[in-house]
Coordinates of C-alpha atoms in Angstrom, one line a residue:
M1 CA -64.8 -120.2 154.2
Y2 CA -66.5 -117.1 155.4
S3 CA -63.2 -115.1 155.2
F4 CA -62.6 -116.4 151.7
F5 CA -66.1 -115.2 150.6
T6 CA -65.7 -111.8 152.2
L7 CA -62.2 -111.4 150.7
Y8 CA -63.4 -111.7 147.2
T9 CA -66.7 -110.0 147.4
N10 CA -65.2 -107.0 149.1
A11 CA -62.5 -106.7 146.4
S12 CA -65.0 -107.0 143.6
H13 CA -65.2 -104.1 141.1
T14 CA -68.0 -102.2 139.5
V15 CA -68.3 -101.9 135.7
D16 CA -66.2 -98.7 135.7
G17 CA -63.4 -100.5 137.7
T18 CA -64.1 -99.1 141.1
A19 CA -63.5 -101.5 143.9
A20 CA -66.9 -101.1 145.6
G21 CA -67.5 -104.7 146.6
Y22 CA -70.4 -106.9 145.7
D23 CA -73.6 -107.5 147.8
A24 CA -74.3 -111.1 147.2
K25 CA -78.0 -112.2 147.5
L26 CA -80.0 -115.3 148.2
R27 CA -80.8 -116.9 144.8
Y28 CA -81.8 -120.6 144.4
D29 CA -82.1 -120.9 140.7
G30 CA -81.0 -119.4 137.3
Y31 CA -77.5 -120.8 137.5
T32 CA -75.8 -122.1 134.4
D33 CA -72.5 -123.4 135.8
T34 CA -72.5 -127.1 136.7
M35 CA -70.6 -126.4 139.9
D36 CA -73.2 -123.9 141.2
Q37 CA -76.0 -126.3 140.3
Y38 CA -74.2 -129.1 142.1
L39 CA -73.6 -127.0 145.2
L40 CA -77.2 -125.9 145.6
A41 CA -78.5 -129.5 145.0
N42 CA -76.1 -130.7 147.6
T43 CA -77.2 -128.0 150.0
G44 CA -80.8 -129.1 149.6
D45 CA -79.8 -132.7 150.4
L46 CA -77.9 -131.4 153.5
V47 CA -81.0 -129.7 154.8
R48 CA -83.1 -132.8 154.2
N49 CA -80.6 -135.1 155.8
V50 CA -79.8 -133.0 158.8
T51 CA -83.5 -132.4 159.4
S52 CA -84.1 -136.1 159.3
S53 CA -81.2 -136.8 161.7
L54 CA -82.3 -134.2 164.2
D55 CA -85.9 -135.3 164.1
E56 CA -84.7 -138.7 165.2
Y57 CA -82.4 -137.2 167.8
D58 CA -79.4 -138.5 165.9
I59 CA -76.9 -135.8 166.8
S60 CA -73.9 -137.8 165.6
G61 CA -75.6 -138.5 162.2
A62 CA -76.3 -134.8 161.8
C63 CA -72.7 -133.9 162.6
D64 CA -71.5 -136.4 160.1
E65 CA -73.7 -134.9 157.4
L66 CA -72.5 -131.4 158.1
R67 CA -68.8 -132.5 158.2
S68 CA -69.1 -134.3 154.9
Y69 CA -70.9 -131.3 153.3
L70 CA -68.3 -128.8 154.6
D71 CA -65.5 -131.0 153.2
M72 CA -67.2 -130.9 149.8
L73 CA -67.8 -127.1 150.0
T74 CA -64.2 -126.4 150.9
N75 CA -62.1 -129.0 149.1
W76 CA -64.3 -129.3 146.0
Y77 CA -66.6 -126.4 145.2
V78 CA -64.5 -123.5 146.4
R79 CA -61.2 -125.0 145.2
R80 CA -62.6 -125.9 141.8
S81 CA -64.3 -122.4 141.5
R82 CA -61.4 -120.3 142.7
Q83 CA -60.8 -118.8 139.3
R84 CA -64.4 -117.8 139.0
F85 CA -64.2 -115.9 142.3
F86 CA -61.1 -114.2 141.1
D87 CA -62.9 -113.3 137.9
E88 CA -65.7 -111.7 140.1
N89 CA -68.3 -114.1 138.7
T90 CA -71.6 -113.0 140.4
D91 CA -73.2 -116.4 140.0
A92 CA -70.4 -117.9 142.1
F93 CA -70.8 -115.2 144.7
D94 CA -74.6 -115.7 145.0
A95 CA -74.3 -119.5 145.0
L96 CA -71.8 -119.5 147.8
Y97 CA -73.7 -116.9 149.8
T98 CA -76.9 -118.9 149.4
A99 CA -75.2 -122.1 150.5
L100 CA -73.4 -120.5 153.5
E101 CA -76.6 -118.8 154.7
A102 CA -78.4 -122.1 154.7
V103 CA -75.5 -123.9 156.3
C104 CA -75.5 -121.4 159.2
R105 CA -79.1 -122.0 159.9
V106 CA -78.7 -125.8 159.7
S107 CA -75.6 -125.8 162.0
A108 CA -77.0 -123.3 164.5
S109 CA -78.0 -125.9 167.0
L110 CA -74.7 -127.9 166.5
L111 CA -72.3 -124.9 166.3
P112 CA -74.2 -122.1 168.0
L113 CA -71.5 -119.5 168.5
V114 CA -69.7 -120.0 165.2
S115 CA -72.9 -120.1 163.2
E116 CA -74.1 -117.0 164.9
E117 CA -71.0 -115.0 164.1
I118 CA -70.8 -116.0 160.5
W119 CA -74.6 -115.6 159.8
R120 CA -74.6 -112.1 161.3
G121 CA -71.6 -111.2 159.2
L122 CA -73.2 -112.6 156.1
T123 CA -76.7 -111.2 156.5
G124 CA -76.5 -108.4 159.0
G125 CA -79.5 -110.0 160.7
R126 CA -80.1 -110.0 164.5
S127 CA -79.5 -113.6 165.2
V128 CA -79.4 -117.0 163.3
H129 CA -81.2 -118.5 166.3
L130 CA -84.2 -116.3 165.6
A131 CA -84.2 -117.3 161.9
D132 CA -86.5 -120.0 160.4
W133 CA -85.3 -123.4 159.6
P134 CA -84.3 -123.5 155.9
E135 CA -86.7 -125.1 153.3
A136 CA -85.0 -127.9 151.4
S137 CA -87.6 -127.5 148.6
L138 CA -86.2 -124.1 147.7
F139 CA -83.0 -125.8 146.4
P140 CA -83.4 -127.4 143.0
A141 CA -83.0 -131.2 143.3
N142 CA -80.6 -132.8 140.8
P143 CA -79.8 -136.4 141.9
E144 CA -78.3 -137.3 138.6
L145 CA -75.8 -134.4 138.8
V146 CA -75.0 -135.1 142.4
E147 CA -74.3 -138.8 141.7
A148 CA -72.2 -138.0 138.7
M149 CA -70.1 -135.3 140.5
D150 CA -69.7 -137.6 143.5
R151 CA -68.3 -140.3 141.1
V152 CA -66.0 -137.7 139.6
Q153 CA -64.6 -136.9 143.1
Q154 CA -64.0 -140.6 143.7
I155 CA -62.1 -140.8 140.4
C156 CA -60.0 -137.8 141.3
S157 CA -59.3 -139.1 144.8
T158 CA -58.3 -142.5 143.4
G159 CA -56.1 -140.9 140.7
S160 CA -54.5 -138.7 143.3
S161 CA -53.6 -141.7 145.4
L162 CA -52.0 -143.3 142.4
R163 CA -49.9 -140.2 141.9
K164 CA -48.8 -140.2 145.5
A165 CA -47.9 -143.9 145.4
A166 CA -45.8 -143.3 142.3
N167 CA -44.1 -140.2 143.9
L168 CA -45.4 -138.0 141.1
R169 CA -46.1 -134.5 142.5
V170 CA -49.4 -132.9 141.6
R171 CA -47.7 -130.0 139.7
L172 CA -46.1 -132.5 137.3
P173 CA -48.5 -133.0 134.3
L174 CA -49.1 -136.6 133.1
Q175 CA -50.3 -137.8 129.7
E176 CA -53.5 -139.7 130.3
L177 CA -55.9 -141.3 132.7
T178 CA -58.2 -144.1 131.5
V179 CA -61.4 -144.6 133.4
V180 CA -63.3 -147.8 132.9
A181 CA -66.6 -147.7 134.9
P182 CA -70.3 -148.6 134.6
G183 CA -72.2 -145.8 132.9
A184 CA -69.1 -144.0 131.8
D185 CA -71.2 -141.9 129.3
A186 CA -72.8 -140.0 132.2
L187 CA -69.3 -138.7 133.1
A188 CA -68.4 -137.4 129.7
G189 CA -69.2 -133.8 130.6
F190 CA -66.7 -134.0 133.5
A191 CA -63.6 -135.3 131.7
A192 CA -62.1 -131.8 131.7
V193 CA -62.7 -131.5 135.4
V194 CA -60.8 -134.7 136.0
A195 CA -58.0 -133.6 133.7
D196 CA -57.6 -130.3 135.4
E197 CA -57.9 -131.8 138.9
L198 CA -55.2 -134.4 138.3
N199 CA -53.1 -132.2 135.9
L200 CA -53.6 -134.5 132.9
R201 CA -53.3 -133.9 129.2
S202 CA -56.3 -136.2 128.5
V203 CA -58.9 -138.4 130.1
R204 CA -60.4 -141.5 128.4
L205 CA -63.8 -142.7 129.5
L206 CA -64.8 -146.3 128.7
D207 CA -67.8 -148.3 129.7
A208 CA -67.1 -151.3 131.9
A209 CA -69.5 -153.3 129.7
T210 CA -67.4 -153.0 126.6
A211 CA -63.8 -152.8 128.0
S212 CA -62.2 -155.6 129.9
P213 CA -59.3 -155.4 132.4
E214 CA -57.2 -157.7 130.2
E215 CA -57.1 -155.1 127.4
F216 CA -55.1 -152.9 129.7
G217 CA -52.8 -155.6 131.0
I218 CA -54.5 -155.7 134.3
E219 CA -54.4 -158.8 136.3
Q220 CA -55.0 -160.0 139.9
K221 CA -52.2 -161.1 142.2
L222 CA -52.7 -163.4 145.1
V223 CA -50.7 -162.7 148.2
V224 CA -50.8 -165.3 151.0
N225 CA -50.6 -164.0 154.6
A226 CA -48.3 -166.6 156.1
R227 CA -48.8 -165.2 159.6
A228 CA -52.6 -165.6 159.4
A229 CA -52.6 -168.9 157.5
G230 CA -49.7 -170.6 159.3
P231 CA -51.5 -171.6 162.5
R232 CA -54.2 -173.4 160.5
L233 CA -52.2 -174.8 157.6
G234 CA -49.0 -175.5 159.4
K235 CA -46.1 -176.5 157.1
N236 CA -48.6 -176.6 154.2
V237 CA -48.6 -172.8 154.2
Q238 CA -45.5 -172.9 152.0
Q239 CA -47.4 -175.0 149.5
A240 CA -50.1 -172.3 149.3
I241 CA -47.4 -169.5 149.0
K242 CA -45.7 -171.4 146.2
G243 CA -49.0 -171.8 144.4
S244 CA -49.8 -168.1 144.7
K245 CA -46.4 -167.2 143.2
S246 CA -46.5 -169.7 140.4
G247 CA -50.0 -169.0 139.3
D248 CA -51.4 -172.2 140.7
W249 CA -54.4 -170.5 142.3
S250 CA -58.0 -169.7 141.4
V251 CA -61.2 -168.1 142.7
S252 CA -64.4 -170.1 142.4
D253 CA -67.8 -168.7 141.4
A254 CA -68.6 -168.8 145.1
G255 CA -65.6 -166.6 145.9
V256 CA -63.5 -169.3 147.5
V257 CA -59.8 -168.9 146.9
T258 CA -57.6 -172.0 146.4
A259 CA -53.8 -171.8 146.2
G260 CA -51.6 -174.9 145.6
G261 CA -54.6 -177.1 146.0
L262 CA -55.4 -175.6 149.5
E263 CA -58.5 -173.5 150.3
L264 CA -57.8 -170.3 152.0
E265 CA -59.9 -168.4 154.5
P266 CA -60.7 -164.7 153.7
Q267 CA -58.3 -163.3 156.4
E268 CA -55.4 -165.5 155.0
Y269 CA -54.9 -163.7 151.7
T270 CA -55.2 -160.5 149.8
L271 CA -56.1 -160.0 146.1
E272 CA -54.2 -157.1 144.5
T273 CA -55.0 -155.5 141.2
V274 CA -51.8 -154.8 139.3
V275 CA -50.7 -153.8 135.8
A276 CA -48.5 -156.4 134.0
E277 CA -45.1 -155.1 132.8
S278 CA -45.5 -153.6 129.4
A279 CA -43.5 -155.0 126.5
D280 CA -42.8 -151.5 125.1
G281 CA -41.4 -150.2 128.4
S282 CA -44.3 -147.8 129.1
S283 CA -45.4 -147.5 132.7
A284 CA -48.8 -147.4 134.3
A285 CA -50.6 -147.7 137.7
V286 CA -54.0 -149.1 138.3
A287 CA -56.6 -148.9 141.1
V288 CA -60.1 -150.2 141.6
L289 CA -62.9 -147.6 141.9
P290 CA -65.5 -147.8 144.7
G291 CA -68.7 -149.1 143.3
G292 CA -67.1 -150.9 140.3
G293 CA -64.6 -150.2 137.5
F294 CA -61.0 -149.1 137.6
V295 CA -58.6 -146.4 136.5
V296 CA -55.3 -146.7 134.7
L297 CA -52.8 -143.8 135.1
N298 CA -50.0 -143.4 132.5
T299 CA -47.1 -142.6 134.8
E300 CA -44.5 -142.1 132.0
V301 CA -42.8 -138.7 132.3
T302 CA -41.5 -137.3 129.0
P303 CA -39.0 -134.4 128.8
E304 CA -41.9 -132.1 127.8
L305 CA -44.0 -133.0 130.8
A306 CA -41.0 -132.7 133.1
A307 CA -40.3 -129.1 131.8
E308 CA -44.0 -128.1 132.4
G309 CA -43.8 -129.6 135.8
L310 CA -40.7 -127.5 136.6
A311 CA -42.5 -124.4 135.3
R312 CA -45.5 -125.1 137.6
D313 CA -43.1 -125.5 140.5
M314 CA -41.8 -122.0 139.6
V315 CA -45.4 -120.7 139.5
R316 CA -45.8 -121.8 143.1
A317 CA -42.5 -120.1 144.0
I318 CA -43.5 -116.8 142.3
Q319 CA -46.8 -116.9 144.1
Q320 CA -45.0 -117.2 147.4
A321 CA -42.8 -114.2 146.3
R322 CA -45.9 -112.2 145.6
K323 CA -47.2 -113.0 149.1
D324 CA -43.9 -112.2 150.8
A325 CA -43.9 -108.8 149.0
G326 CA -47.3 -108.0 150.4
L327 CA -49.0 -107.7 147.0
N328 CA -52.8 -107.9 146.5
V329 CA -54.3 -110.8 144.7
S330 CA -55.2 -108.6 141.7
D331 CA -51.8 -106.8 141.4
R332 CA -50.0 -107.2 138.0
I333 CA -46.3 -107.7 138.3
H334 CA -42.9 -107.8 136.5
T335 CA -41.1 -111.0 137.4
T336 CA -37.4 -111.7 137.1
V337 CA -36.0 -115.2 137.8
L338 CA -32.3 -116.0 138.1
A339 CA -31.8 -119.7 137.8
V340 CA -29.9 -122.6 136.1
H341 CA -30.4 -123.6 132.5
D342 CA -33.1 -126.2 133.1
V343 CA -35.3 -123.8 135.0
V344 CA -34.8 -121.0 132.5
D345 CA -35.6 -123.3 129.6
A346 CA -38.7 -124.6 131.3
L347 CA -39.9 -121.0 132.0
R348 CA -39.3 -120.0 128.4
A349 CA -41.1 -123.1 127.0
N350 CA -44.1 -122.4 129.3
E351 CA -44.0 -118.6 129.4
E352 CA -47.7 -118.0 128.8
L353 CA -48.7 -120.5 131.5
V354 CA -46.4 -118.9 134.0
K355 CA -47.5 -115.3 133.1
T356 CA -51.2 -116.2 133.3
E357 CA -51.0 -118.0 136.6
T358 CA -48.9 -115.4 138.4
L359 CA -50.4 -112.2 136.8
S360 CA -47.0 -111.4 135.4
L361 CA -47.3 -108.9 132.5
K362 CA -43.6 -109.3 132.0
L363 CA -41.4 -112.4 132.7
D364 CA -37.6 -112.3 132.5
P365 CA -35.9 -115.7 133.1
V366 CA -32.1 -115.2 133.3
V367 CA -29.5 -117.9 133.3
S368 CA -27.2 -117.8 136.4
G369 CA -24.8 -120.6 137.1
D370 CA -24.3 -119.2 140.6
A371 CA -27.9 -119.6 141.6
A372 CA -28.2 -122.9 143.6
E373 CA -31.8 -121.9 144.2
P374 CA -33.9 -119.7 141.8
Q375 CA -33.8 -116.1 142.8
I376 CA -37.1 -114.4 142.2
T377 CA -37.8 -110.7 142.1
V378 CA -41.4 -109.4 141.7
T379 CA -42.2 -105.7 141.1
K380 CA -45.8 -104.3 141.0
I381 CA -46.7 -102.7 137.7
E382 CA -48.8 -99.6 138.3
A383 CA -51.9 -99.3 136.2

């Protein structure tokens, strides 16, 4: 994380285009970007929670808080804000600097050597172990934003699991994700985040109070665990299995499951949420959200979506070619791709996307029937 921060701040340019670097500063307020506000609110929570754990000599709890925070910082804030760092957004620089400086002080007693090295590199100070403990009150509290963003991360994690289960790679765009959850209105401002994170054309948010699972063809399926139920039910376990498959089962208001007229113990069955087969042949996958609600992912891949997915695969390949050529992250390039018809057609149909993502000022896709694998040539364009 520290190396990422220094890479982009050191490469930052002044107004006249000189690469003079940017001296980030401690700043706790005045941020307009939601991600920055979320980061600082979360950092304040980290300080409070770690302080509480250490006051109670709960070292394990303090480590868990720090581990969870660093996961959010690395896999959510920085990854979601990468383009802002590339664009040399000073708010992003200051927000990350402020967060890292506080984290070093919080983690100093838990990770003394690492915290010392990073803090001295960040601040130029003598030692983090001589610094004061951070004040949580300096970080603006925003519990509503933190709760909403945490729910967004749960939705993205659940959607990603559905993609993986359906063998749909992340670079392949999909048409739509429907989110049915309590208080869905509070998530309206984050629909674009979910769409970008899961590579979706659109995201629908519906309140659980007004949308029922049946509207989406969602139903529960009972699966009897014969190995667990057999010792208790004996030969009658087949009666329970038959009832589960024929629909002769129910769940009482008290949560008791009965199949084929036989009551089952909790360890003897599982209830799976599935999407019934659509009459029009469309495909979907469903998953329950932690805390209530569910998501439905449209898994149908149209030719247009497949072509964009292929173009995004080529973006990844071109980025690797840039790296192999030793180019800087800001270098503009001329890209030539020799490939089969499908790849060339996909590149031409998504030319602007590929050029923007790879900093290619010029893109030349060329059909070559001899190219079993795409052959990529990148050439730096001098300013």
